[in-house]
XYZ file of N, CA and C in Angstrom:
282
model
N 92.277 -184.689 195.814
C 91.146 -184.565 195.241
C 90.404 -183.256 195.550
N 91.149 -182.260 195.839
C 90.308 -181.084 196.546
C 91.306 -180.033 196.204
N 90.502 -178.906 195.833
C 91.238 -177.637 195.353
C 91.381 -176.681 196.647
N 92.798 -176.290 196.972
C 92.846 -175.556 198.467
C 92.626 -174.104 198.145
N 93.080 -173.611 197.104
C 92.999 -172.416 197.071
C 92.758 -171.905 195.577
N 92.214 -170.893 195.261
C 91.711 -170.619 193.849
C 92.178 -169.043 193.726
N 92.949 -169.005 192.691
C 93.410 -167.428 192.400
C 92.609 -166.944 191.105
N 91.454 -166.056 191.450
C 90.498 -165.841 190.574
C 90.728 -164.451 189.894
N 90.633 -164.409 188.735
C 90.774 -162.900 187.977
C 90.238 -163.080 186.694
N 89.919 -161.911 185.945
C 89.409 -161.893 184.853
C 90.525 -161.442 183.645
N 90.413 -161.962 182.472
C 91.335 -161.559 181.414
C 90.582 -161.152 180.003
N 91.315 -160.439 179.335
C 90.847 -160.059 178.094
C 91.442 -160.840 176.986
N 91.048 -161.612 176.207
C 91.424 -162.335 175.239
C 92.099 -161.515 173.936
N 93.224 -161.782 173.744
C 93.766 -160.998 172.422
C 94.287 -161.825 171.330
N 93.918 -163.171 171.414
C 94.228 -164.042 170.143
C 94.698 -165.248 170.919
N 95.235 -166.133 169.878
C 95.711 -167.200 170.382
C 97.011 -167.271 171.139
N 96.928 -167.809 172.453
C 97.819 -167.756 173.515
C 98.256 -166.263 173.874
N 97.365 -165.532 173.682
C 97.439 -163.883 174.077
C 96.519 -163.484 174.980
N 96.814 -162.816 176.013
C 95.779 -162.218 176.800
C 96.258 -161.132 177.631
N 95.444 -160.301 178.211
C 95.687 -159.253 179.227
C 95.042 -159.405 180.448
N 95.661 -159.259 181.589
C 94.832 -159.304 182.868
C 94.206 -158.120 182.874
N 93.145 -158.349 183.364
C 92.190 -157.077 183.522
C 91.724 -156.926 184.966
N 90.639 -155.967 185.010
C 90.101 -155.837 186.356
C 89.220 -157.186 186.544
N 88.735 -157.218 187.769
C 87.985 -158.572 188.020
C 86.602 -158.219 187.402
N 86.107 -157.078 187.500
C 84.703 -156.780 187.001
C 84.491 -157.478 185.493
N 83.396 -158.198 185.478
C 83.138 -158.959 184.210
C 82.989 -158.145 182.945
N 82.553 -157.077 182.767
C 82.518 -156.230 181.520
C 83.940 -155.837 181.073
N 84.958 -156.020 182.081
C 86.178 -155.441 181.839
C 87.186 -156.430 181.207
N 86.672 -157.889 181.132
C 87.550 -158.796 180.577
C 86.543 -159.720 179.652
N 86.861 -160.909 179.429
C 86.042 -161.739 178.771
C 85.364 -162.997 179.661
N 85.816 -163.081 180.707
C 85.256 -164.016 181.467
C 83.963 -163.736 182.266
N 83.028 -164.451 182.633
C 81.859 -164.072 183.313
C 82.206 -164.574 184.843
N 82.680 -163.506 185.482
C 83.107 -163.688 186.989
C 81.876 -164.419 187.680
N 80.622 -163.972 187.537
C 79.563 -164.573 188.379
C 79.464 -165.905 188.225
N 79.457 -166.530 186.848
C 79.474 -167.729 186.671
C 80.627 -168.593 187.362
N 81.766 -167.920 187.261
C 82.870 -168.653 187.916
C 82.844 -168.831 189.454
N 82.405 -167.850 190.036
C 82.070 -167.856 191.539
C 80.933 -168.692 191.748
N 79.832 -168.827 190.875
C 78.666 -169.574 191.155
C 79.197 -170.987 191.095
N 80.118 -171.641 190.129
C 80.533 -172.830 189.996
C 81.323 -173.263 191.196
N 82.039 -172.150 191.906
C 82.708 -172.718 193.247
C 81.945 -172.862 194.209
N 80.681 -172.114 194.173
C 79.657 -172.210 195.211
C 79.006 -173.438 195.131
N 78.386 -173.727 193.912
C 77.544 -174.719 193.633
C 78.343 -176.160 193.800
N 79.713 -176.376 193.819
C 80.317 -177.589 193.963
C 80.946 -177.563 195.424
N 80.363 -176.913 196.310
C 80.657 -176.720 197.668
C 82.144 -176.468 197.984
N 82.561 -175.693 197.239
C 84.121 -175.056 197.445
C 84.274 -174.659 198.816
N 85.205 -175.200 199.561
C 85.535 -174.389 200.751
C 86.787 -173.970 201.042
N 87.553 -173.832 200.084
C 89.038 -173.428 200.072
C 89.220 -171.942 200.147
N 90.297 -171.406 199.992
C 90.398 -170.007 199.839
C 90.378 -169.408 198.450
N 89.659 -168.231 198.523
C 89.541 -167.816 197.022
C 90.200 -166.399 197.331
N 91.154 -165.961 196.394
C 91.676 -164.699 196.382
C 91.824 -164.165 195.048
N 91.817 -162.825 194.943
C 92.117 -162.108 193.723
C 93.338 -162.475 193.190
N 93.633 -162.565 191.962
C 94.939 -162.903 191.503
C 95.690 -161.878 190.882
N 96.791 -161.522 191.219
C 97.429 -160.316 190.621
C 96.589 -158.908 190.731
N 97.298 -157.814 190.670
C 96.543 -156.613 190.710
C 97.358 -155.615 189.531
N 96.661 -154.921 189.012
C 97.313 -153.866 188.148
C 97.722 -152.555 188.967
N 98.730 -152.013 188.699
C 99.128 -150.707 189.340
C 98.279 -149.680 188.872
N 97.313 -149.070 189.768
C 96.362 -148.129 189.515
C 96.567 -147.021 190.521
N 95.872 -145.721 190.064
C 95.846 -144.741 190.853
C 97.141 -144.330 191.444
N 98.253 -144.285 190.463
C 99.640 -143.745 190.714
C 100.171 -144.686 191.839
N 99.727 -145.951 192.031
C 100.480 -146.774 193.036
C 101.825 -147.179 192.445
N 102.805 -147.393 193.155
C 104.409 -147.743 192.898
C 104.431 -148.981 193.736
N 104.889 -149.987 193.181
C 105.229 -151.298 193.660
C 105.802 -152.383 192.687
N 105.687 -153.701 193.275
C 106.154 -154.785 192.234
C 104.997 -155.028 191.303
N 105.344 -154.819 190.137
C 104.262 -154.985 188.903
C 103.542 -156.452 189.051
N 102.154 -156.229 188.831
C 101.345 -157.368 189.193
C 100.959 -157.506 190.612
N 101.398 -156.918 191.339
C 100.801 -157.052 192.970
C 100.409 -155.628 193.377
N 99.716 -155.096 192.683
C 99.025 -153.582 193.136
C 98.168 -153.893 194.210
N 98.228 -153.344 195.218
C 97.379 -153.323 196.488
C 95.914 -153.163 196.288
N 95.686 -151.757 195.590
C 94.414 -151.390 195.300
C 93.741 -152.081 194.579
N 94.216 -152.544 193.536
C 93.386 -153.265 192.388
C 93.006 -154.829 193.119
N 93.911 -155.363 193.764
C 93.684 -156.694 194.487
C 92.591 -156.373 195.458
N 92.567 -155.346 196.152
C 91.568 -154.974 197.193
C 90.041 -154.797 196.458
N 90.307 -154.101 195.397
C 88.908 -153.838 194.594
C 88.531 -155.333 194.178
N 89.188 -156.111 193.721
C 89.040 -157.543 193.060
C 88.344 -158.447 194.328
N 89.105 -158.193 195.530
C 88.615 -159.225 196.302
C 87.094 -158.656 197.048
N 86.855 -157.236 196.920
C 85.699 -157.008 197.442
C 84.480 -157.397 196.236
N 84.916 -157.324 194.995
C 83.861 -157.833 193.973
C 83.733 -159.087 194.169
N 84.735 -159.987 194.287
C 84.491 -161.503 194.627
C 83.500 -161.721 195.669
N 83.761 -161.102 196.911
C 82.993 -161.153 198.058
C 81.741 -160.853 197.685
N 81.407 -159.670 197.186
C 80.145 -159.295 196.741
C 79.455 -160.457 196.023
N 79.993 -160.871 194.934
C 79.490 -162.006 194.299
C 79.002 -163.131 194.922
N 80.025 -163.556 195.856
C 79.824 -164.660 196.744
C 78.396 -164.390 197.505
N 78.301 -163.291 198.264
C 77.243 -162.950 199.211
C 76.017 -162.872 198.287
N 76.052 -162.346 197.115
C 74.763 -162.448 196.140
C 74.360 -163.921 195.907
N 75.458 -164.653 195.495
C 75.069 -165.980 195.159
C 74.637 -166.985 196.427
N 74.956 -166.580 197.421
C 74.396 -167.269 198.851
C 73.059 -166.664 199.198
N 72.895 -165.452 198.932
C 71.384 -164.983 199.105
C 70.304 -165.599 198.075
N 70.874 -165.730 196.790
C 70.035 -166.429 195.676
C 69.753 -167.695 196.134
N 70.644 -168.526 196.531
C 70.405 -169.864 196.998
C 69.495 -169.918 198.114
N 69.663 -169.124 199.222
C 68.681 -168.955 200.248
C 67.218 -168.860 199.719
N 67.147 -167.900 198.845
C 65.632 -167.473 198.174
C 65.244 -168.588 197.667
N 65.964 -169.231 196.918
C 65.541 -170.313 196.016
C 64.944 -171.514 196.872
N 65.550 -171.673 198.113
C 64.980 -172.761 198.948
C 63.786 -172.256 199.768
N 63.392 -171.037 199.552
C 62.060 -170.705 200.392
C 60.802 -171.307 199.703
């Protein structure tokens, strides 16, 4: 009854059963990444959260879907959202 690991990413909706994986930043896709991370926080999630897949950017070469630079950017974005949510929660309790 517990989620152990979450692979979080944003996607761009292209039609019925069609989507494109996008950068994690909310405006780059159709999902509200802040609200997704807040839902994890609000429910007391204590498992692992990691960015899911990465695009090949900045002339990177490697296995498609596992771009290191894009995953690192995604991880930092998700970490920043988590920190902001934690701080908002602490301020709300003051």
